[in-house]
Coordinates of C-alpha atoms in Angstrom, one line a residue:
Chain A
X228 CA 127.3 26.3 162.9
X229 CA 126.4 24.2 165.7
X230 CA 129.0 21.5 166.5
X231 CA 129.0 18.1 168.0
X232 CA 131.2 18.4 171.2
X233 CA 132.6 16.1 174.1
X234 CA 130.7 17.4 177.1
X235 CA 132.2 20.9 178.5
X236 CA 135.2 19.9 180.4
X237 CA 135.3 16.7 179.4
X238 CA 138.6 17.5 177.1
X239 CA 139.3 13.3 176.5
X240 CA 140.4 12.2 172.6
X241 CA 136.8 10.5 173.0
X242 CA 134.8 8.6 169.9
X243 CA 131.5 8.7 169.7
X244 CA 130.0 5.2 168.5
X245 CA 127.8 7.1 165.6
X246 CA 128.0 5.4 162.3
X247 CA 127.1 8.4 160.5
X248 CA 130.3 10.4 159.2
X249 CA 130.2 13.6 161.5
X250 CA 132.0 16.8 161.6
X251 CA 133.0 19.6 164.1
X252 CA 133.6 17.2 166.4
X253 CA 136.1 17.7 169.3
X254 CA 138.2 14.4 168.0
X255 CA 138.5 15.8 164.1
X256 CA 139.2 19.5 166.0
X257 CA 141.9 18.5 168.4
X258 CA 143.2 16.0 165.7
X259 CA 144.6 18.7 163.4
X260 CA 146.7 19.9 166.1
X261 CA 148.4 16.7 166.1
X262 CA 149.2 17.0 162.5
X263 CA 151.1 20.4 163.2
X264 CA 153.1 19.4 165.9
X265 CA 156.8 18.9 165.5
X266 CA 156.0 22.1 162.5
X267 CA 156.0 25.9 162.6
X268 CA 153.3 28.1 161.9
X269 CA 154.5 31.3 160.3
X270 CA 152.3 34.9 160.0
X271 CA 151.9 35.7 156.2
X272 CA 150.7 39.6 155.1
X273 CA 150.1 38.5 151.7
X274 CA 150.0 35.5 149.2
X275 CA 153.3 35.6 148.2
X276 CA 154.8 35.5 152.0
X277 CA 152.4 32.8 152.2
X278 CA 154.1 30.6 148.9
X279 CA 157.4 31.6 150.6
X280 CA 156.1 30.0 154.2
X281 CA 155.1 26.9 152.2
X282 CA 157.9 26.3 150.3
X283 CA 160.4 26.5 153.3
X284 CA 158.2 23.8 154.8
X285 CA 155.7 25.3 157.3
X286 CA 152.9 23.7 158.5
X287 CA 150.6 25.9 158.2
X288 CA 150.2 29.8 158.5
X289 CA 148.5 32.6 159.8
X290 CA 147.0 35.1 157.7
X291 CA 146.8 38.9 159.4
X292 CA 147.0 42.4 157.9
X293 CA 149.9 43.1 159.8
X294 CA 152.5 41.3 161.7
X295 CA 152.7 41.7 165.7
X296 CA 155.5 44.2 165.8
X297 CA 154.1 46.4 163.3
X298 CA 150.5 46.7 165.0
X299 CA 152.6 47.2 168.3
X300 CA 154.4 50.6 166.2
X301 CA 151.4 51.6 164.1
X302 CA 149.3 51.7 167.8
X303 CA 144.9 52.2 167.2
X304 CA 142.7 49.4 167.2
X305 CA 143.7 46.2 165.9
X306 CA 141.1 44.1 164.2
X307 CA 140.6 40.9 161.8
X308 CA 142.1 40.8 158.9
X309 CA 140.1 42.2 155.4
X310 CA 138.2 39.0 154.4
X311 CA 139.7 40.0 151.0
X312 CA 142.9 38.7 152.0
X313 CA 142.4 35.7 153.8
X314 CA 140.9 34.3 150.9
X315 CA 143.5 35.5 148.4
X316 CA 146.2 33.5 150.9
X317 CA 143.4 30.6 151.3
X318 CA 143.4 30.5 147.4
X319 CA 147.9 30.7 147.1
X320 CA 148.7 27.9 149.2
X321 CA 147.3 24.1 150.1
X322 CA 148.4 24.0 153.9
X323 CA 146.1 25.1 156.4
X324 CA 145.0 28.9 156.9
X325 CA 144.7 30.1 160.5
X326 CA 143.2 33.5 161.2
X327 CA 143.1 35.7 163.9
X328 CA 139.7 37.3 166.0
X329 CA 140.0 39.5 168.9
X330 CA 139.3 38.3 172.3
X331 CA 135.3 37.8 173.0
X332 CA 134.6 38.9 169.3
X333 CA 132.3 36.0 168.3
X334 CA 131.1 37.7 165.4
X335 CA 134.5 37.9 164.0
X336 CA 135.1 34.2 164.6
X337 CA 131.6 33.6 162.5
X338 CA 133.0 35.2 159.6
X339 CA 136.3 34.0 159.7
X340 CA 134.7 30.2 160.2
X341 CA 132.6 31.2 157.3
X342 CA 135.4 32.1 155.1
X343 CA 136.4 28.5 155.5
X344 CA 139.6 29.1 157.7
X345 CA 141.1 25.7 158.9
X346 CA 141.7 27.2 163.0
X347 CA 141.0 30.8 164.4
X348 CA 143.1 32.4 166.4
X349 CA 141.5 34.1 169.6
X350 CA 144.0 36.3 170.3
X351 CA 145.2 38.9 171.9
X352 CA 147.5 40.6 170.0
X353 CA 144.3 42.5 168.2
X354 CA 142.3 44.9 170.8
X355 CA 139.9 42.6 172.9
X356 CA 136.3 43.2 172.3
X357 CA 135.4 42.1 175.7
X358 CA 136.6 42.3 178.9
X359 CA 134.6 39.6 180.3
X360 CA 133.9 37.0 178.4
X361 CA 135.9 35.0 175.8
X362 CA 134.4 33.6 172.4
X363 CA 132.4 30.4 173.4
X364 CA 134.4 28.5 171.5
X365 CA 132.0 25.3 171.8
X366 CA 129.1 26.5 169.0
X367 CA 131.5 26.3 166.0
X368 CA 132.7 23.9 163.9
X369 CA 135.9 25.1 163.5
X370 CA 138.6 24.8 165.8
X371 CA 140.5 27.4 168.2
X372 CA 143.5 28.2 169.7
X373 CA 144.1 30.5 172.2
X374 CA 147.1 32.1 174.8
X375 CA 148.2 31.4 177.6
X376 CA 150.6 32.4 180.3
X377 CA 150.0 29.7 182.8
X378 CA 148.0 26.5 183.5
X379 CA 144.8 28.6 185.1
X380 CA 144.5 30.2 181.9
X381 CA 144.9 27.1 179.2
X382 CA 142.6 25.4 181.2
X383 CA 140.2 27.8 181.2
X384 CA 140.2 28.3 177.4
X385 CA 139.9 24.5 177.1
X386 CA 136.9 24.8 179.0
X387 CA 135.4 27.2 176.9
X388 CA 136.3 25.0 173.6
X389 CA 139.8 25.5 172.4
X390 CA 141.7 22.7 170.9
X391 CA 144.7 24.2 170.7
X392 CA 146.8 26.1 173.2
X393 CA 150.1 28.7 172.8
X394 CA 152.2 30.0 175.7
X395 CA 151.4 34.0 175.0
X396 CA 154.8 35.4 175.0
X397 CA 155.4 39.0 173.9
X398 CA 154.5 39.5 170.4
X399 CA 156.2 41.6 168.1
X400 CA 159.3 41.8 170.4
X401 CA 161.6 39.6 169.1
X402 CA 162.4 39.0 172.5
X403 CA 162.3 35.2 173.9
X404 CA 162.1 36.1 177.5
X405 CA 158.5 36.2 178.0
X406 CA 157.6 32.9 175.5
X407 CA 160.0 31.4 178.1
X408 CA 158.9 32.3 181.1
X409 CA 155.4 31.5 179.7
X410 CA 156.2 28.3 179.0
X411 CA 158.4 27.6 182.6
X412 CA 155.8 28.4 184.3
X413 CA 152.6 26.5 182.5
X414 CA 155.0 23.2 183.0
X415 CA 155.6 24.3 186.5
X416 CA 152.5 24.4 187.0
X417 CA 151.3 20.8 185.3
X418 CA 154.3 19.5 187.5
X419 CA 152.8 20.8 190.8
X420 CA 149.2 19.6 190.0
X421 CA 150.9 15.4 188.7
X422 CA 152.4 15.4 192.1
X423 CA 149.9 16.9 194.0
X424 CA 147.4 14.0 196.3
X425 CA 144.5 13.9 195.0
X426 CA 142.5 15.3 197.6
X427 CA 144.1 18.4 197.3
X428 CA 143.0 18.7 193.6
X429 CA 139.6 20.3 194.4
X430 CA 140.9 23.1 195.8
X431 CA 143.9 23.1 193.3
X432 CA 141.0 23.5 191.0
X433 CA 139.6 27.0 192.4
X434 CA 143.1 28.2 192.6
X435 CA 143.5 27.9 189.0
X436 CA 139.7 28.9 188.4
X437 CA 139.3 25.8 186.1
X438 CA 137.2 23.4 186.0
X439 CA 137.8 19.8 188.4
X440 CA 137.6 17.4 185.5
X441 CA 140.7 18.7 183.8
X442 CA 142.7 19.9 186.8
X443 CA 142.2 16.1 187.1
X444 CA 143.4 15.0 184.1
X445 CA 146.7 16.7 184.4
X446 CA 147.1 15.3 187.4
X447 CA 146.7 12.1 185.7
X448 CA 148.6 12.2 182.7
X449 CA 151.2 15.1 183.2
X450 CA 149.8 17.2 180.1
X451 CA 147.5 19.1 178.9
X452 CA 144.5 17.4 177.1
X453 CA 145.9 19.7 173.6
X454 CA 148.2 19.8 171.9
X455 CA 150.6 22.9 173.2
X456 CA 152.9 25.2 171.2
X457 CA 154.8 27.9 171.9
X458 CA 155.1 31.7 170.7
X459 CA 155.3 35.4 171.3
X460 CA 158.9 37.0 170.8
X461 CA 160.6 33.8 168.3
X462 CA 163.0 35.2 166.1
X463 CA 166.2 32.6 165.8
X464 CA 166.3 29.1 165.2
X465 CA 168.3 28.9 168.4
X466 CA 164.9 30.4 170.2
X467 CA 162.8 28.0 168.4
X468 CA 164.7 25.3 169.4
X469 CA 164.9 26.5 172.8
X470 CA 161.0 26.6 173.5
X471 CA 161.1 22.7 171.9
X472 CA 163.4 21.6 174.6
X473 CA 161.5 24.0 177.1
X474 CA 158.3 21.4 176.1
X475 CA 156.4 23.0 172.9
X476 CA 155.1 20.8 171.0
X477 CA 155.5 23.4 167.9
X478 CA 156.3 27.1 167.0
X479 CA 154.3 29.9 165.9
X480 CA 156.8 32.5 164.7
X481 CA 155.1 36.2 163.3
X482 CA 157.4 38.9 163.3
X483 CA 160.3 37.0 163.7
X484 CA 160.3 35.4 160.0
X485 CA 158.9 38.4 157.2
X486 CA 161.1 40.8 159.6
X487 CA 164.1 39.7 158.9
X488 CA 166.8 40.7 156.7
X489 CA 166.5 37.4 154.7
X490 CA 163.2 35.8 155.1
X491 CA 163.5 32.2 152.8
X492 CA 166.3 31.5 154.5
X493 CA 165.3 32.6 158.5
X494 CA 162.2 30.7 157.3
X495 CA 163.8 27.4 156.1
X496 CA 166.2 27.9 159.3
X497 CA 163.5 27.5 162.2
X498 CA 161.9 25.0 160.3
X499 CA 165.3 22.6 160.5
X500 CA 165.6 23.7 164.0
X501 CA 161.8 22.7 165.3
X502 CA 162.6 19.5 163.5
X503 CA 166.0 19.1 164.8
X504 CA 166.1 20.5 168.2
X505 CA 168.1 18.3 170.6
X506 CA 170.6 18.5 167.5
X507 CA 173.5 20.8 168.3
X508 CA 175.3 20.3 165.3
X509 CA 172.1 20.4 162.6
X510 CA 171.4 23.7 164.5
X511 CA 175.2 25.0 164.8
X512 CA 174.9 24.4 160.4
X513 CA 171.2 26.0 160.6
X514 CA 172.2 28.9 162.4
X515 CA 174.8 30.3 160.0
X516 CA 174.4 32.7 157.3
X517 CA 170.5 33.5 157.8
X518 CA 171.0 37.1 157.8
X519 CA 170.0 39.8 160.5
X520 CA 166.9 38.6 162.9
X521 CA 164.3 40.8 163.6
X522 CA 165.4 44.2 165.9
X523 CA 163.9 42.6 168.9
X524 CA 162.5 45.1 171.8
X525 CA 163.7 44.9 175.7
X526 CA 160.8 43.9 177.5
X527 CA 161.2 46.5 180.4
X528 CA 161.3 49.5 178.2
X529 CA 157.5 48.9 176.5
X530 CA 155.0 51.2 178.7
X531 CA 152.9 48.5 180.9
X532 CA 150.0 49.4 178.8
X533 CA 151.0 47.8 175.9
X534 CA 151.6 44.7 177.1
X535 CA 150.1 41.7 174.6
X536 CA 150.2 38.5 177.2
X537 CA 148.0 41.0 180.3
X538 CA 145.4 40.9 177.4
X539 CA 142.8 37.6 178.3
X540 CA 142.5 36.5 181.9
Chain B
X282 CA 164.7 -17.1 168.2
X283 CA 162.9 -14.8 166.4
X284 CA 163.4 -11.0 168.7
X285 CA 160.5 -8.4 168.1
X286 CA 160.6 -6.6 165.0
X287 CA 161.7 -2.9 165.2
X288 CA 159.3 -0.2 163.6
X289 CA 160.8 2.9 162.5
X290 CA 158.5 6.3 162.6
X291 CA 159.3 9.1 160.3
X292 CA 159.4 11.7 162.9
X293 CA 160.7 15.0 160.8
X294 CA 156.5 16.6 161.8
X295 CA 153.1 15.4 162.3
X296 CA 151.8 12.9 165.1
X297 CA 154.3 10.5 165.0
X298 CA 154.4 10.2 168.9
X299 CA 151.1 8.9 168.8
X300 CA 152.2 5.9 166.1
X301 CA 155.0 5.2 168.8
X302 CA 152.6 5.2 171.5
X303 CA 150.4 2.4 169.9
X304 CA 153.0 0.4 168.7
X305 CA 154.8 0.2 172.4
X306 CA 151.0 -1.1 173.2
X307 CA 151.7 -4.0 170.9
X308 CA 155.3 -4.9 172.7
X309 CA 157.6 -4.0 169.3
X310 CA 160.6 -2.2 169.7
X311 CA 160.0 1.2 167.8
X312 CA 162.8 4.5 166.0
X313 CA 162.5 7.9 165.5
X314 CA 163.6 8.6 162.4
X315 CA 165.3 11.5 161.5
X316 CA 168.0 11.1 159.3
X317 CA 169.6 8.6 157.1
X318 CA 171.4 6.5 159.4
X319 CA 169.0 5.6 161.4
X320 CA 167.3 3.5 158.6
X321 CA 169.2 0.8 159.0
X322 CA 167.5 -1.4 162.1
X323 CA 164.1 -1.4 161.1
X324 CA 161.7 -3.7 159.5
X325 CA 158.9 -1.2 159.0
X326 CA 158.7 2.2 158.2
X327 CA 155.7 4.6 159.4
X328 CA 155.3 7.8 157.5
X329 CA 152.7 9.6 159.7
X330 CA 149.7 12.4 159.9
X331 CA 151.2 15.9 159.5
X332 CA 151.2 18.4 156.6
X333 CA 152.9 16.5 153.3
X334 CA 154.1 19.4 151.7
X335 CA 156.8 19.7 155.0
X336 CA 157.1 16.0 155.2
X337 CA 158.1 15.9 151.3
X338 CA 160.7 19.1 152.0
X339 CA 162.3 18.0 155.0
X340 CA 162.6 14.1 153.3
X341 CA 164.6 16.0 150.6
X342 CA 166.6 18.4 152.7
X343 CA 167.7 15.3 155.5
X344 CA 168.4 12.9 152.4
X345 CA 165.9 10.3 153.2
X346 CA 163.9 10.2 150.2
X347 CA 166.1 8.0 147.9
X348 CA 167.1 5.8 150.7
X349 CA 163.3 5.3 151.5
X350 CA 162.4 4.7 148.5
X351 CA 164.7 2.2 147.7
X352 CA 164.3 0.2 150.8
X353 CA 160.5 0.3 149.5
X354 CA 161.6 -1.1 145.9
X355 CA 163.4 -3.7 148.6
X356 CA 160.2 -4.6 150.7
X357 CA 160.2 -2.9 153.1
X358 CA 156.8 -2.7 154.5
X359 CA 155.8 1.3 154.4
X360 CA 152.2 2.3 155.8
X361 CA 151.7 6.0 155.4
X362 CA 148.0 7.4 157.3
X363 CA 147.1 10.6 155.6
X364 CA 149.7 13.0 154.9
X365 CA 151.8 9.5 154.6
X366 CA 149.8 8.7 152.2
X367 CA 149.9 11.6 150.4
X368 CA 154.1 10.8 150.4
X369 CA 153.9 7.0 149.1
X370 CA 151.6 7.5 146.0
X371 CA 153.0 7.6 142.8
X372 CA 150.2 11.0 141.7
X373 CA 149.6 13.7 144.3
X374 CA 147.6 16.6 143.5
X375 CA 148.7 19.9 144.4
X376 CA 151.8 18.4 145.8
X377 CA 154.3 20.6 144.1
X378 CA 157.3 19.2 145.2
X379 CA 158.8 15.3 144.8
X380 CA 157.6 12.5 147.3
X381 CA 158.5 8.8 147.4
X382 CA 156.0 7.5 144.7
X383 CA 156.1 3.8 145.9
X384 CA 152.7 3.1 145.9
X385 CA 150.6 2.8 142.2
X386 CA 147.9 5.0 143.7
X387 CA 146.5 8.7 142.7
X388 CA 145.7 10.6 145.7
X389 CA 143.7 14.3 146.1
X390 CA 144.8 16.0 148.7
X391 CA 141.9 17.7 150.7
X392 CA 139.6 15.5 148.7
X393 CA 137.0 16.2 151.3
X394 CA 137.0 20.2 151.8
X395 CA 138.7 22.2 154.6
X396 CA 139.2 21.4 158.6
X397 CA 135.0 22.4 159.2
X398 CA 134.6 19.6 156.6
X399 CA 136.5 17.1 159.1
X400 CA 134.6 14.4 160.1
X401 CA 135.0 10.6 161.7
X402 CA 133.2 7.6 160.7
X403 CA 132.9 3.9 161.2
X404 CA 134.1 1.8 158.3
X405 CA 134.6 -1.7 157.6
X406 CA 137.9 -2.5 156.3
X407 CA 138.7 -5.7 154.2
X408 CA 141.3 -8.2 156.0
X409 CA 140.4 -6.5 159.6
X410 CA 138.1 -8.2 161.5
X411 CA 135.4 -7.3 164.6
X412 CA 133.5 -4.4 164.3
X413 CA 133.9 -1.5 162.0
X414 CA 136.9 0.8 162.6
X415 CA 135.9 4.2 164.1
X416 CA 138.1 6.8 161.4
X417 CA 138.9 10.5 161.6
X418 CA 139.2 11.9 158.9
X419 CA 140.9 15.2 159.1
X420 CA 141.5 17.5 155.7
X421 CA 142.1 13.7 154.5
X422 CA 143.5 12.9 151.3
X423 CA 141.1 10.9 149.2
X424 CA 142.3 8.1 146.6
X425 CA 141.2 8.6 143.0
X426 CA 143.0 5.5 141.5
X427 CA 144.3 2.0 142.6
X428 CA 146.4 0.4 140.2
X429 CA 146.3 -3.4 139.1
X430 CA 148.2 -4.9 142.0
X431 CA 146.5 -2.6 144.4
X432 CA 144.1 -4.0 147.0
X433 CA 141.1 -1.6 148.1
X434 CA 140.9 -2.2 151.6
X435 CA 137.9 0.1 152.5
X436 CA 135.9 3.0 150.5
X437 CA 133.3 5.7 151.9
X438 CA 129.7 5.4 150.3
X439 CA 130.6 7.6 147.6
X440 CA 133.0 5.2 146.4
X441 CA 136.2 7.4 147.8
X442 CA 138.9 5.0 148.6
X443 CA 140.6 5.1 151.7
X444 CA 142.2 2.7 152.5
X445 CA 144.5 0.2 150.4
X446 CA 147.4 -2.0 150.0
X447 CA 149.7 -3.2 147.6
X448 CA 151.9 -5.9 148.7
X449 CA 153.6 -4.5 151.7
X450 CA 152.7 -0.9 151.3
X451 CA 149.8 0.5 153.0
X452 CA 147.8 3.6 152.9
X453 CA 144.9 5.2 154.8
X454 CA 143.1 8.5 154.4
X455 CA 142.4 8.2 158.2
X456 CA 144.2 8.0 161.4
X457 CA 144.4 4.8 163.3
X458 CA 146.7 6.2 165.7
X459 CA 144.6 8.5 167.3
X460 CA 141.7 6.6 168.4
X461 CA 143.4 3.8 170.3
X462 CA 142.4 1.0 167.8
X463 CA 145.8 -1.0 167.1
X464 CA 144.5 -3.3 164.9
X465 CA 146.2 -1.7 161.5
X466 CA 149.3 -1.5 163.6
X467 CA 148.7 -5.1 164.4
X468 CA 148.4 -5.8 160.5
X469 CA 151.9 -3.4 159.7
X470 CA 153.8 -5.3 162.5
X471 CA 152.8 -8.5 160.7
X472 CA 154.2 -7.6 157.5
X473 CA 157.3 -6.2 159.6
X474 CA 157.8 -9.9 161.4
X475 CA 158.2 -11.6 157.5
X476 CA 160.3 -8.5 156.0
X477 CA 162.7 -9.5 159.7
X478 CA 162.5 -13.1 158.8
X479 CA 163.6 -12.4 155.5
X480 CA 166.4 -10.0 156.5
X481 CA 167.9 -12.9 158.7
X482 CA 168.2 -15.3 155.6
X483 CA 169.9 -13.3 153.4
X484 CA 172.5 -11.6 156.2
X485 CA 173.6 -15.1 157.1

């Protein structure tokens, strides 16, 4: 399980010199991030949603038990998904199989890593197991992504190993207003730190509570050092077009997709429109006739308690 | 006389900002291509790392495949790295949808397990000289079969092909654009500089 890893903090695209083919390594990790960007990764409840997600062109999905807005109305614990049926969607399809564990549950990323998923999702739209301490992300060989709803946050999930971040929205809302202020604020916050002198950056760096070295290479290079996408509360291809422009790199869309009144084509839709996005007129001819979105939930009237993105610090 | 060739990047998903990136490196003018239309300036096509079985959909839904393909028949240098490759071969396992089938090569897709099965590797590839090219390999596709007129560029140990060319197509099973060696771009813009030279014959 142990994997070969660029130094903590050290989050460069760098090559080790070993002649000998390795694995786990941060390169190989980070590197199938790449291949997703510019795609959409959809959450499937079963082998056939998952068929359905691949033939309308996603990327890759995300195999859970239930989707986001139904584990917001059914309420209790939220957990991974039966092992049972993330290898019954590993079997159905040939793109790659995320799966979600619960915030600090390392035991549940061992599993899923064992079930041969291709990234785990630390997330918080299942109950956190701790209230500490994320998964240390670093001892596995396969790769994470994890939420957040500002730089502070991505940065310290970097830290701790993840190769992928996603602005948190709200899940299971429907609602875009929290993916976008998410995602405002994170490249707010890259902006500040580019244009900031760089004697300023170590205390920049216990502002965010993250670690110098990557502060520092924001400042330098105006992005994160992964690969960035957005999600929480997509359910349009107008919204998934709107977080492109708004600087994702890619969408995850749950509820959004299988919630709908007419899932193939919602699903073929936000595909077209991640591709297309600075495209008024592909997404004006994407936009019609996909049916009924999701319901969608005002943000205001959830009790604060329930509140996905306050999971994770 | 001659201007700088123009390379075109099949940019409907998958790292094609990181293609661009290099190939500014090397001074050539560069395209996102998207649709149809903007086939028409370049001298060389890249068809990047991503997932195929979205590249193969979105080439069919924008229109592109048949006009790629023909420009291929035409000599247009192609080079597709991994998921690319996946789209030029003529046999793709698993691939249950049409891709551009230029190249006379079989490829298995996942040849070498899932993501934990990832790994990177220094390999020495035929034609490419200096020291041995540092690849990542990530779920790569794997070549099974090379055809007559195919050249095997570079295979693992094992005897896994991956890398190969056949007249102006290429294909890897790795990515050169994300470890900052340009020197199969350098090799792509080549071919691109005698498709241009040819081009400007026959247009005058």
């Amino acid at each position: 399980m142990v994997a070969t890893n660029e130094p903590r903090a050290a989050a460069t695209n760098g090559a080790s010199a070993d002649k000998a083919a390795i694995t786990g390594t941060w390169a190989v990790k980070t590197g199938l991030a790449q291949m997703l960007k510019g795609g959409v990764i959809m959450d499937v409840v079963t082998p056939e949603q998952a068929k359905i997600a691949e033939e309308a062109g996603a990327c890759a999905v995300m195999a859970l038990e239930r989707v986001p807005s139904d584990i917001r109305k059914d309420g209790g614990v939220a957990r991974m998904s039966d092992p049972e049926m993330i290898t019954g969607i590993i079997a159905a399809v040939t793109i790659p199989v995320m799966a979600k564990a619960r915030i600090g549950h390392f035991v549940e990323a061992q599993v899923l890593e064992a079930l041969g998923v291709d990234y785990i999702d630390e997330s918080e739209v299942l109950t956190p197991a701790d209230e500490s301490h994320h998964i240390d992300k670093q001892q596995f060989k396969v790769p994470f992504v994890c939420g957040c709803r500002n730089l502070g946050e991505a940065l310290r999930r970097i830290s701790e190993g993840a190769a992928m971040i996603r602005t948190k929205g709200e899940a299971g809302t429907g609602n875009v207003v929290e993916a976008v202020r998410h995602m405002r604020t994170l490249w707010d916050d890259i902006r500040r730190i580019q244009n900031m002198p760089e004697d300023e950056l170590f205390s920049a760096a216990k502002e965010l509570s993250a670690p110098y070295d990557l502060v520092k290479y924001v400042h330098d290079h105006g992005k994160l050092p992964v690969v960035n996408f957005s999600a929480g509360g997509i359910a349009t291809p107008a919204d998934a077009a709107l977080m492109m422009q708004l600087g994702a790199e890619g969408n995850f869309v749950g509820s959004g997709i299988f919630k709908s009144e007419n899932p193939e084509k919602m699903a073929r839709a936000i595909v077209k429109a991640t591709t297309h996005f600075r495209d008024a007129n592909i997404l004006a001819e994407v936009s019609r006739g996909t049916g009924d979105a999701m319901k969608g939930l005002e943000i205001s009237a959830i009790p604060e308690n329930e509140i996905l993105s306050k999971r994770g610090w | 006389m001659t201007s700088t060739p123009t390379i075109g990047v099949l940019a409907l998903q998958g790292d094609f900002a990181e293609h661009i990136a290099m190939l500014r490196e090397l001074g050539v003018a560069t395209a996102e291509i998207r649709v149809p239309s903007q086939l028409a300036a370049i001298d060389a096509l890249i068809i990047p790392g991503g997932e195929s079985t979205t590249i193969t959909r979105l080439l069919d839904i924008y229109e592109l495949r048949e006009p790629i393909r023909r420009l291929g028949l035409d000599g247009l240098p192609i080079w597709g790295t991994c998921a690319g490759a996946i789209v030029l071969a003529k046999q793709a396992t698993d691939l249950d949808r049409p891709n551009l089938a230029l190249m006379d090569i079989d490829v298995r897709r996942n040849a070498f397990g899932r993501q934990v099965d990832s790994f990177e590797e220094d390999i020495a590839i035929e034609g490419i000289d200096g020291p041995r090219f540092h690849a990542v390999f990530i779920r790569a596709p794997g070549i099974e079969r090379a055809g007559a007129a195919v050249r095997v560029l570079a295979a693992l140990d094992d005897g896994t092909i991956v890398a190969a060319q056949e007249g102006r197509l290429l294909a890897t099973s790795f990515h050169p654009e994300l470890t900052g060696d340009s020197r199969f771009h350098a090799l792509l813009v080549s071919l691109a500089k005698v498709y241009q030279a040819e081009r400007g014959q026959t247009s005058k």
